[in-house]
mmCIF file of C-alpha atoms in Angstrom:
data_model
loop_
_atom_site.group_PDB
_atom_site.id
_atom_site.type_symbol
_atom_site.label_atom_id
_atom_site.label_comp_id
_atom_site.label_asym_id
_atom_site.label_seq_id
_atom_site.Cartn_x
_atom_site.Cartn_y
_atom_site.Cartn_z
ATOM 1 C CA MET A 1 98.125 88.140 110.748
ATOM 2 C CA ILE A 2 98.895 89.339 107.243
ATOM 3 C CA ASP A 3 98.337 93.040 106.726
ATOM 4 C CA SER A 4 97.099 93.359 103.157
ATOM 5 C CA HIS A 5 97.535 97.137 102.969
ATOM 6 C CA LEU A 6 100.767 98.583 104.332
ATOM 7 C CA HIS A 7 102.593 101.659 103.071
ATOM 8 C CA PHE A 8 106.210 102.662 103.556
ATOM 9 C CA TRP A 9 107.804 105.805 102.158
ATOM 10 C CA ASN A 10 111.126 107.594 102.204
ATOM 11 C CA PRO A 11 110.856 111.255 101.112
ATOM 12 C CA GLN A 12 114.594 111.699 101.697
ATOM 13 C CA GLN A 13 115.220 109.317 98.811
ATOM 14 C CA LEU A 14 112.043 109.382 96.683
ATOM 15 C CA THR A 15 109.355 111.929 95.766
ATOM 16 C CA TYR A 16 105.756 111.873 97.037
ATOM 17 C CA ASP A 17 104.026 115.139 96.107
ATOM 18 C CA TRP A 18 100.889 114.380 98.104
ATOM 19 C CA LEU A 19 102.678 114.179 101.461
ATOM 20 C CA LYS A 20 102.731 117.978 101.673
ATOM 21 C CA TYR A 21 99.008 117.799 102.476
ATOM 22 C CA VAL A 22 99.527 115.522 105.497
ATOM 23 C CA PRO A 23 102.518 116.926 107.373
ATOM 24 C CA ALA A 24 101.821 114.743 110.413
ATOM 25 C CA ILE A 25 102.948 111.657 108.468
ATOM 26 C CA SER A 26 105.215 113.269 105.869
ATOM 27 C CA GLY A 27 108.520 112.026 107.290
ATOM 28 C CA ARG A 28 110.209 108.728 106.573
ATOM 29 C CA MET A 29 107.904 105.831 107.343
ATOM 30 C CA GLY A 30 109.650 102.492 107.233
ATOM 31 C CA PRO A 31 110.069 99.306 109.266
ATOM 32 C CA GLU A 32 111.697 101.145 112.157
ATOM 33 C CA GLU A 33 108.793 103.570 112.472
ATOM 34 C CA PHE A 34 106.237 100.786 112.051
ATOM 35 C CA ALA A 35 107.792 98.959 114.997
ATOM 36 C CA GLY A 36 106.476 101.780 117.177
ATOM 37 C CA ALA A 37 102.905 100.729 116.344
ATOM 38 C CA GLY A 38 103.427 97.579 118.398
ATOM 39 C CA VAL A 39 101.842 95.281 115.808
ATOM 40 C CA GLU A 40 102.930 91.685 115.305
ATOM 41 C CA LEU A 41 102.657 90.534 111.694
ATOM 42 C CA GLU A 42 103.456 87.323 109.916
ATOM 43 C CA GLY A 43 103.898 89.460 106.840
ATOM 44 C CA ALA A 44 102.413 92.257 104.804
ATOM 45 C CA ILE A 45 101.409 93.306 101.329
ATOM 46 C CA PHE A 46 103.058 96.612 100.473
ATOM 47 C CA VAL A 47 100.795 98.919 98.454
ATOM 48 C CA GLN A 48 102.308 101.648 96.302
ATOM 49 C CA ALA A 49 102.319 105.120 97.813
ATOM 50 C CA ASP A 50 102.003 107.294 94.688
ATOM 51 C CA CYS A 51 105.739 107.740 94.417
ATOM 52 C CA ALA A 52 106.987 109.702 91.417
ATOM 53 C CA GLN A 53 109.730 107.113 90.829
ATOM 54 C CA ALA A 54 107.509 104.058 90.808
ATOM 55 C CA LEU A 55 110.049 101.416 89.776
ATOM 56 C CA ASP A 56 112.586 102.831 92.220
ATOM 57 C CA GLU A 57 109.912 102.526 94.906
ATOM 58 C CA VAL A 58 109.726 98.780 94.246
ATOM 59 C CA ASP A 59 113.516 98.474 94.460
ATOM 60 C CA TRP A 60 113.575 100.367 97.772
ATOM 61 C CA ILE A 61 110.866 98.154 99.264
ATOM 62 C CA ASN A 62 112.780 95.053 98.209
ATOM 63 C CA SER A 63 115.855 96.387 100.011
ATOM 64 C CA LEU A 64 114.108 96.629 103.394
ATOM 65 C CA ASN A 65 114.478 94.171 106.246
ATOM 66 C CA PHE A 66 110.793 93.435 106.712
ATOM 67 C CA PRO A 67 108.503 90.465 105.938
ATOM 68 C CA ILE A 68 107.017 91.849 102.726
ATOM 69 C CA LEU A 69 105.140 88.936 101.143
ATOM 70 C CA GLY A 70 104.078 90.836 98.036
ATOM 71 C CA ILE A 71 104.218 94.251 96.412
ATOM 72 C CA VAL A 72 101.303 96.028 94.751
ATOM 73 C CA ALA A 73 103.162 98.429 92.490
ATOM 74 C CA TYR A 74 102.129 101.460 90.465
ATOM 75 C CA ALA A 75 101.643 101.341 86.717
ATOM 76 C CA PRO A 76 100.140 104.040 84.445
ATOM 77 C CA LEU A 77 97.285 101.826 83.290
ATOM 78 C CA GLU A 78 95.668 104.665 81.355
ATOM 79 C CA LEU A 79 98.471 104.159 78.803
ATOM 80 C CA GLY A 80 97.180 100.701 77.973
ATOM 81 C CA ASP A 81 99.637 97.814 77.648
ATOM 82 C CA THR A 82 102.483 100.037 78.804
ATOM 83 C CA PRO A 83 106.102 98.761 78.964
ATOM 84 C CA HIS A 84 105.865 99.580 82.687
ATOM 85 C CA ILE A 85 103.817 96.388 83.152
ATOM 86 C CA ALA A 86 106.526 94.280 81.515
ATOM 87 C CA ALA A 87 109.168 96.001 83.656
ATOM 88 C CA LEU A 88 107.288 95.056 86.802
ATOM 89 C CA LYS A 89 107.368 91.383 85.768
ATOM 90 C CA THR A 90 111.140 91.486 86.271
ATOM 91 C CA LYS A 91 110.917 92.871 89.820
ATOM 92 C CA PRO A 92 110.952 90.526 92.831
ATOM 93 C CA LYS A 93 107.787 90.166 94.930
ATOM 94 C CA VAL A 94 105.550 92.270 92.651
ATOM 95 C CA VAL A 95 102.195 90.498 92.720
ATOM 96 C CA GLY A 96 99.767 93.278 91.856
ATOM 97 C CA ILE A 97 99.243 96.693 90.325
ATOM 98 C CA ARG A 98 97.402 99.753 91.571
ATOM 99 C CA ARG A 99 96.675 102.910 89.601
ATOM 100 C CA ASN A 100 94.970 105.183 92.127
ATOM 101 C CA ALA A 101 91.763 106.526 90.518
ATOM 102 C CA GLN A 102 90.040 108.181 93.475
ATOM 103 C CA ASN A 103 90.875 111.717 92.323
ATOM 104 C CA GLU A 104 90.407 111.182 88.600
ATOM 105 C CA PRO A 105 87.528 112.748 86.619
ATOM 106 C CA ASP A 106 84.406 110.885 85.607
ATOM 107 C CA GLY A 107 85.070 108.615 82.664
ATOM 108 C CA PHE A 108 88.666 107.816 83.594
ATOM 109 C CA MET A 109 87.959 104.197 84.465
ATOM 110 C CA THR A 110 85.927 103.566 81.336
ATOM 111 C CA SER A 111 88.431 105.154 78.961
ATOM 112 C CA GLU A 112 89.861 102.877 76.293
ATOM 113 C CA GLY A 113 93.407 103.283 77.572
ATOM 114 C CA TYR A 114 92.597 102.423 81.176
ATOM 115 C CA ILE A 115 90.511 99.389 80.214
ATOM 116 C CA ALA A 116 93.346 98.158 77.992
ATOM 117 C CA GLY A 117 95.753 98.644 80.896
ATOM 118 C CA LEU A 118 93.575 96.656 83.271
ATOM 119 C CA ILE A 119 93.312 93.829 80.777
ATOM 120 C CA ALA A 120 97.057 93.801 80.082
ATOM 121 C CA ALA A 121 97.896 93.746 83.795
ATOM 122 C CA ALA A 122 95.452 90.921 84.473
ATOM 123 C CA ARG A 123 96.763 88.881 81.547
ATOM 124 C CA ALA A 124 100.291 89.400 82.896
ATOM 125 C CA GLY A 125 99.180 87.662 86.080
ATOM 126 C CA PHE A 126 98.917 90.687 88.344
ATOM 127 C CA SER A 127 96.083 91.289 90.766
ATOM 128 C CA LEU A 128 94.424 94.710 90.546
ATOM 129 C CA ASP A 129 93.918 96.928 93.576
ATOM 130 C CA LEU A 130 91.334 99.636 92.915
ATOM 131 C CA CYS A 131 91.230 102.725 95.113
ATOM 132 C CA ILE A 132 88.132 104.776 94.333
ATOM 133 C CA ARG A 133 85.459 106.796 96.108
ATOM 134 C CA ALA A 134 81.898 105.608 96.670
ATOM 135 C CA ARG A 135 80.493 107.896 93.978
ATOM 136 C CA GLN A 136 82.700 106.059 91.445
ATOM 137 C CA LEU A 137 81.298 102.600 92.175
ATOM 138 C CA PRO A 138 78.833 102.630 89.232
ATOM 139 C CA GLU A 139 81.651 103.545 86.855
ATOM 140 C CA LEU A 140 83.807 100.813 88.357
ATOM 141 C CA ARG A 141 81.097 98.273 87.581
ATOM 142 C CA GLN A 142 81.159 99.324 83.936
ATOM 143 C CA ALA A 143 84.946 99.002 83.824
ATOM 144 C CA LEU A 144 84.919 95.581 85.459
ATOM 145 C CA ASP A 145 82.283 94.294 83.082
ATOM 146 C CA ARG A 146 84.656 94.994 80.200
ATOM 147 C CA LEU A 147 87.667 93.682 82.103
ATOM 148 C CA PHE A 148 86.139 90.336 83.002
ATOM 149 C CA ARG A 149 84.775 89.774 79.512
ATOM 150 C CA ALA A 150 88.325 90.114 78.159
ATOM 151 C CA ALA A 151 90.198 88.593 81.121
ATOM 152 C CA PRO A 152 87.873 86.347 83.169
ATOM 153 C CA GLN A 153 90.824 85.223 85.305
ATOM 154 C CA ALA A 154 91.391 88.745 86.661
ATOM 155 C CA ARG A 155 91.605 89.203 90.441
ATOM 156 C CA VAL A 156 90.304 92.563 91.673
ATOM 157 C CA ILE A 157 90.580 94.014 95.177
ATOM 158 C CA LEU A 158 88.404 96.955 96.202
ATOM 159 C CA ASP A 159 90.487 99.059 98.578
ATOM 160 C CA HIS A 160 88.950 100.650 101.673
ATOM 161 C CA LEU A 161 85.450 99.232 100.995
ATOM 162 C CA GLY A 162 85.073 101.711 98.146
ATOM 163 C CA LYS A 163 85.588 104.704 100.473
ATOM 164 C CA PRO A 164 82.060 105.365 101.783
ATOM 165 C CA ASP A 165 81.464 108.960 102.911
ATOM 166 C CA ILE A 166 81.215 108.224 106.627
ATOM 167 C CA LYS A 167 82.019 111.797 107.585
ATOM 168 C CA SER A 168 78.801 112.977 105.909
ATOM 169 C CA HIS A 169 76.541 109.982 106.478
ATOM 170 C CA GLY A 170 77.686 108.543 109.807
ATOM 171 C CA ALA A 171 76.453 105.003 110.319
ATOM 172 C CA ASN A 172 73.786 105.275 107.588
ATOM 173 C CA ILE A 173 75.183 102.823 105.057
ATOM 174 C CA HIS A 174 72.252 103.358 102.672
ATOM 175 C CA ALA A 175 72.885 107.068 102.170
ATOM 176 C CA GLY A 176 74.425 107.687 98.775
ATOM 177 C CA HIS A 177 73.656 104.159 97.518
ATOM 178 C CA TRP A 178 76.964 102.729 98.819
ATOM 179 C CA ALA A 179 75.314 99.622 100.276
ATOM 180 C CA SER A 180 73.379 98.739 97.126
ATOM 181 C CA GLU A 181 76.474 99.241 94.947
ATOM 182 C CA ILE A 182 78.474 96.929 97.214
ATOM 183 C CA ASN A 183 75.752 94.294 96.891
ATOM 184 C CA ILE A 184 75.926 94.457 93.094
ATOM 185 C CA LEU A 185 79.724 94.394 93.053
ATOM 186 C CA SER A 186 79.822 91.384 95.366
ATOM 187 C CA GLU A 187 77.974 89.334 92.757
ATOM 188 C CA VAL A 188 81.147 89.295 90.641
ATOM 189 C CA PRO A 189 83.087 86.211 91.865
ATOM 190 C CA ASN A 190 86.637 87.491 91.362
ATOM 191 C CA VAL A 191 86.177 90.751 93.276
ATOM 192 C CA PHE A 192 87.497 90.946 96.833
ATOM 193 C CA CYS A 193 86.909 93.621 99.472
ATOM 194 C CA LYS A 194 89.678 95.069 101.629
ATOM 195 C CA LEU A 195 88.590 95.903 105.173
ATOM 196 C CA SER A 196 90.760 98.979 105.443
ATOM 197 C CA GLY A 197 90.781 102.750 105.429
ATOM 198 C CA LEU A 198 87.480 103.528 107.146
ATOM 199 C CA PRO A 199 88.822 105.762 109.960
ATOM 200 C CA THR A 200 90.086 108.343 107.483
ATOM 201 C CA GLU A 201 86.721 108.369 105.683
ATOM 202 C CA ALA A 202 85.075 109.376 108.962
ATOM 203 C CA ASP A 203 85.807 112.448 111.068
ATOM 204 C CA TRP A 204 89.432 111.912 112.062
ATOM 205 C CA GLU A 205 88.961 113.247 115.574
ATOM 206 C CA THR A 206 85.481 112.091 116.571
ATOM 207 C CA TRP A 207 84.707 108.777 114.816
ATOM 208 C CA THR A 208 83.339 105.937 116.889
ATOM 209 C CA PRO A 209 83.350 102.168 116.359
ATOM 210 C CA GLU A 210 79.553 102.327 116.151
ATOM 211 C CA GLN A 211 79.860 104.478 113.016
ATOM 212 C CA LEU A 212 82.234 102.089 111.268
ATOM 213 C CA ARG A 213 80.760 98.736 112.245
ATOM 214 C CA PRO A 214 77.721 98.879 109.883
ATOM 215 C CA TYR A 215 80.038 99.274 106.882
ATOM 216 C CA LEU A 216 82.180 96.327 107.918
ATOM 217 C CA ASP A 217 79.125 94.219 108.692
ATOM 218 C CA HIS A 218 77.590 94.963 105.311
ATOM 219 C CA ALA A 219 80.770 94.174 103.391
ATOM 220 C CA LEU A 220 81.235 90.907 105.287
ATOM 221 C CA SER A 221 77.638 89.947 104.617
ATOM 222 C CA ALA A 222 77.840 90.814 100.917
ATOM 223 C CA PHE A 223 81.235 89.341 100.046
ATOM 224 C CA GLY A 224 81.600 86.727 102.769
ATOM 225 C CA PRO A 225 84.757 86.350 104.889
ATOM 226 C CA SER A 226 86.498 84.309 102.196
ATOM 227 C CA ARG A 227 86.538 87.421 99.990
ATOM 228 C CA CYS A 228 87.334 89.979 102.703
ATOM 229 C CA LEU A 229 90.842 90.784 103.910
ATOM 230 C CA PHE A 230 92.202 92.993 106.661
ATOM 231 C CA GLY A 231 94.283 96.043 105.848
ATOM 232 C CA GLY A 232 95.834 98.379 108.401
ATOM 233 C CA ASP A 233 96.539 101.269 106.000
ATOM 234 C CA TRP A 234 99.523 102.330 108.077
ATOM 235 C CA PRO A 235 100.739 105.047 108.405
ATOM 236 C CA VAL A 236 97.697 106.832 106.948
ATOM 237 C CA VAL A 237 95.603 105.337 109.751
ATOM 238 C CA ASP A 238 97.681 107.347 112.236
ATOM 239 C CA LEU A 239 95.840 110.453 111.029
ATOM 240 C CA ALA A 240 92.622 109.063 112.502
ATOM 241 C CA GLY A 241 93.217 107.162 115.702
ATOM 242 C CA GLY A 242 95.998 104.758 114.875
ATOM 243 C CA TYR A 243 96.509 101.125 113.947
ATOM 244 C CA SER A 244 95.522 99.401 117.174
ATOM 245 C CA ARG A 245 92.205 101.211 117.411
ATOM 246 C CA TRP A 246 91.283 100.255 113.845
ATOM 247 C CA GLN A 247 92.413 96.660 114.306
ATOM 248 C CA THR A 248 90.231 96.418 117.409
ATOM 249 C CA VAL A 249 87.168 97.586 115.450
ATOM 250 C CA VAL A 250 87.721 94.908 112.808
ATOM 251 C CA ALA A 251 88.324 92.243 115.448
ATOM 252 C CA SER A 252 85.044 93.172 117.129
ATOM 253 C CA SER A 253 83.193 93.013 113.829
ATOM 254 C CA ILE A 254 84.333 89.475 113.063
ATOM 255 C CA SER A 255 84.372 88.114 116.625
ATOM 256 C CA HIS A 256 81.054 86.300 116.107
ATOM 257 C CA LEU A 257 82.373 84.355 113.105
ATOM 258 C CA PRO A 258 83.745 80.812 113.329
ATOM 259 C CA ALA A 259 87.515 80.689 113.837
ATOM 260 C CA GLU A 260 88.122 79.519 110.268
ATOM 261 C CA GLN A 261 86.284 82.524 108.835
ATOM 262 C CA GLN A 262 88.181 84.894 111.115
ATOM 263 C CA THR A 263 91.371 83.363 109.739
ATOM 264 C CA ASP A 264 90.111 84.156 106.232
ATOM 265 C CA VAL A 265 89.918 87.850 107.086
ATOM 266 C CA TRP A 266 93.225 88.010 108.949
ATOM 267 C CA SER A 267 95.359 86.055 106.498
ATOM 268 C CA LYS A 268 93.899 83.367 104.215
ATOM 269 C CA THR A 269 92.068 85.673 101.795
ATOM 270 C CA ALA A 270 95.222 87.752 101.366
ATOM 271 C CA ARG A 271 97.197 84.612 100.505
ATOM 272 C CA THR A 272 94.541 83.626 97.989
ATOM 273 C CA VAL A 273 94.068 86.886 96.125
ATOM 274 C CA TYR A 274 97.739 87.875 96.069
ATOM 275 C CA GLN A 275 98.922 84.282 95.553
ATOM 276 C CA VAL A 276 101.580 84.472 98.279
#
């Protein structure tokens, strides 16, 4: 198994302002702590953790004794073709870029600077992880239309299935137009969907597999297994039931698929999109 969405952080060495809101996971989270989850991985894709010292974060990850196959690093894409993108080209294992947009105001993703940053990152050969909320999916479509016209070779990964509001809507995938937006987005060939992050979009204490399964089923139907990839979202997933429980839900959702398609979800799609 390749985990396509793994976080590590070290607040004793680097700064993560947002961790003050989640004290349960605000300590150091590295390979030693991950070992306690009891998960066996062939390797993982590290995804940036909104560290204030973004380039130092990459250096720290590269210093760890862990099978990191690729790094999705931070870059301030709203600054356009920023020197930060060129700096990342010199760093080992950096295969992608993520500028978290889930808390940004409307219009952020369609701003000239951000579009220019997306294009520059894609032309530099980086994949693009996009972390947004379901209400932002229409704006994302506008941004991607401009991106793919300028950089048709771009590879885009939608994190956490676009963060549907499961806490409000339960298993009703059609509330809030999430399902229809996913259908439209799936028509774009170079967009992939990360099966990750759903437990923390539901009620952390009371979610059930029956609430999450319809979202996974819909994404798998829309994108197909060859464009879906598993992500554990550790240690954030520990806020809402833990890694093993989430992995079991995904395994149940794909258990009816042929073995080759299950392999797509667990590892092959990650190799393809991140080119590792």
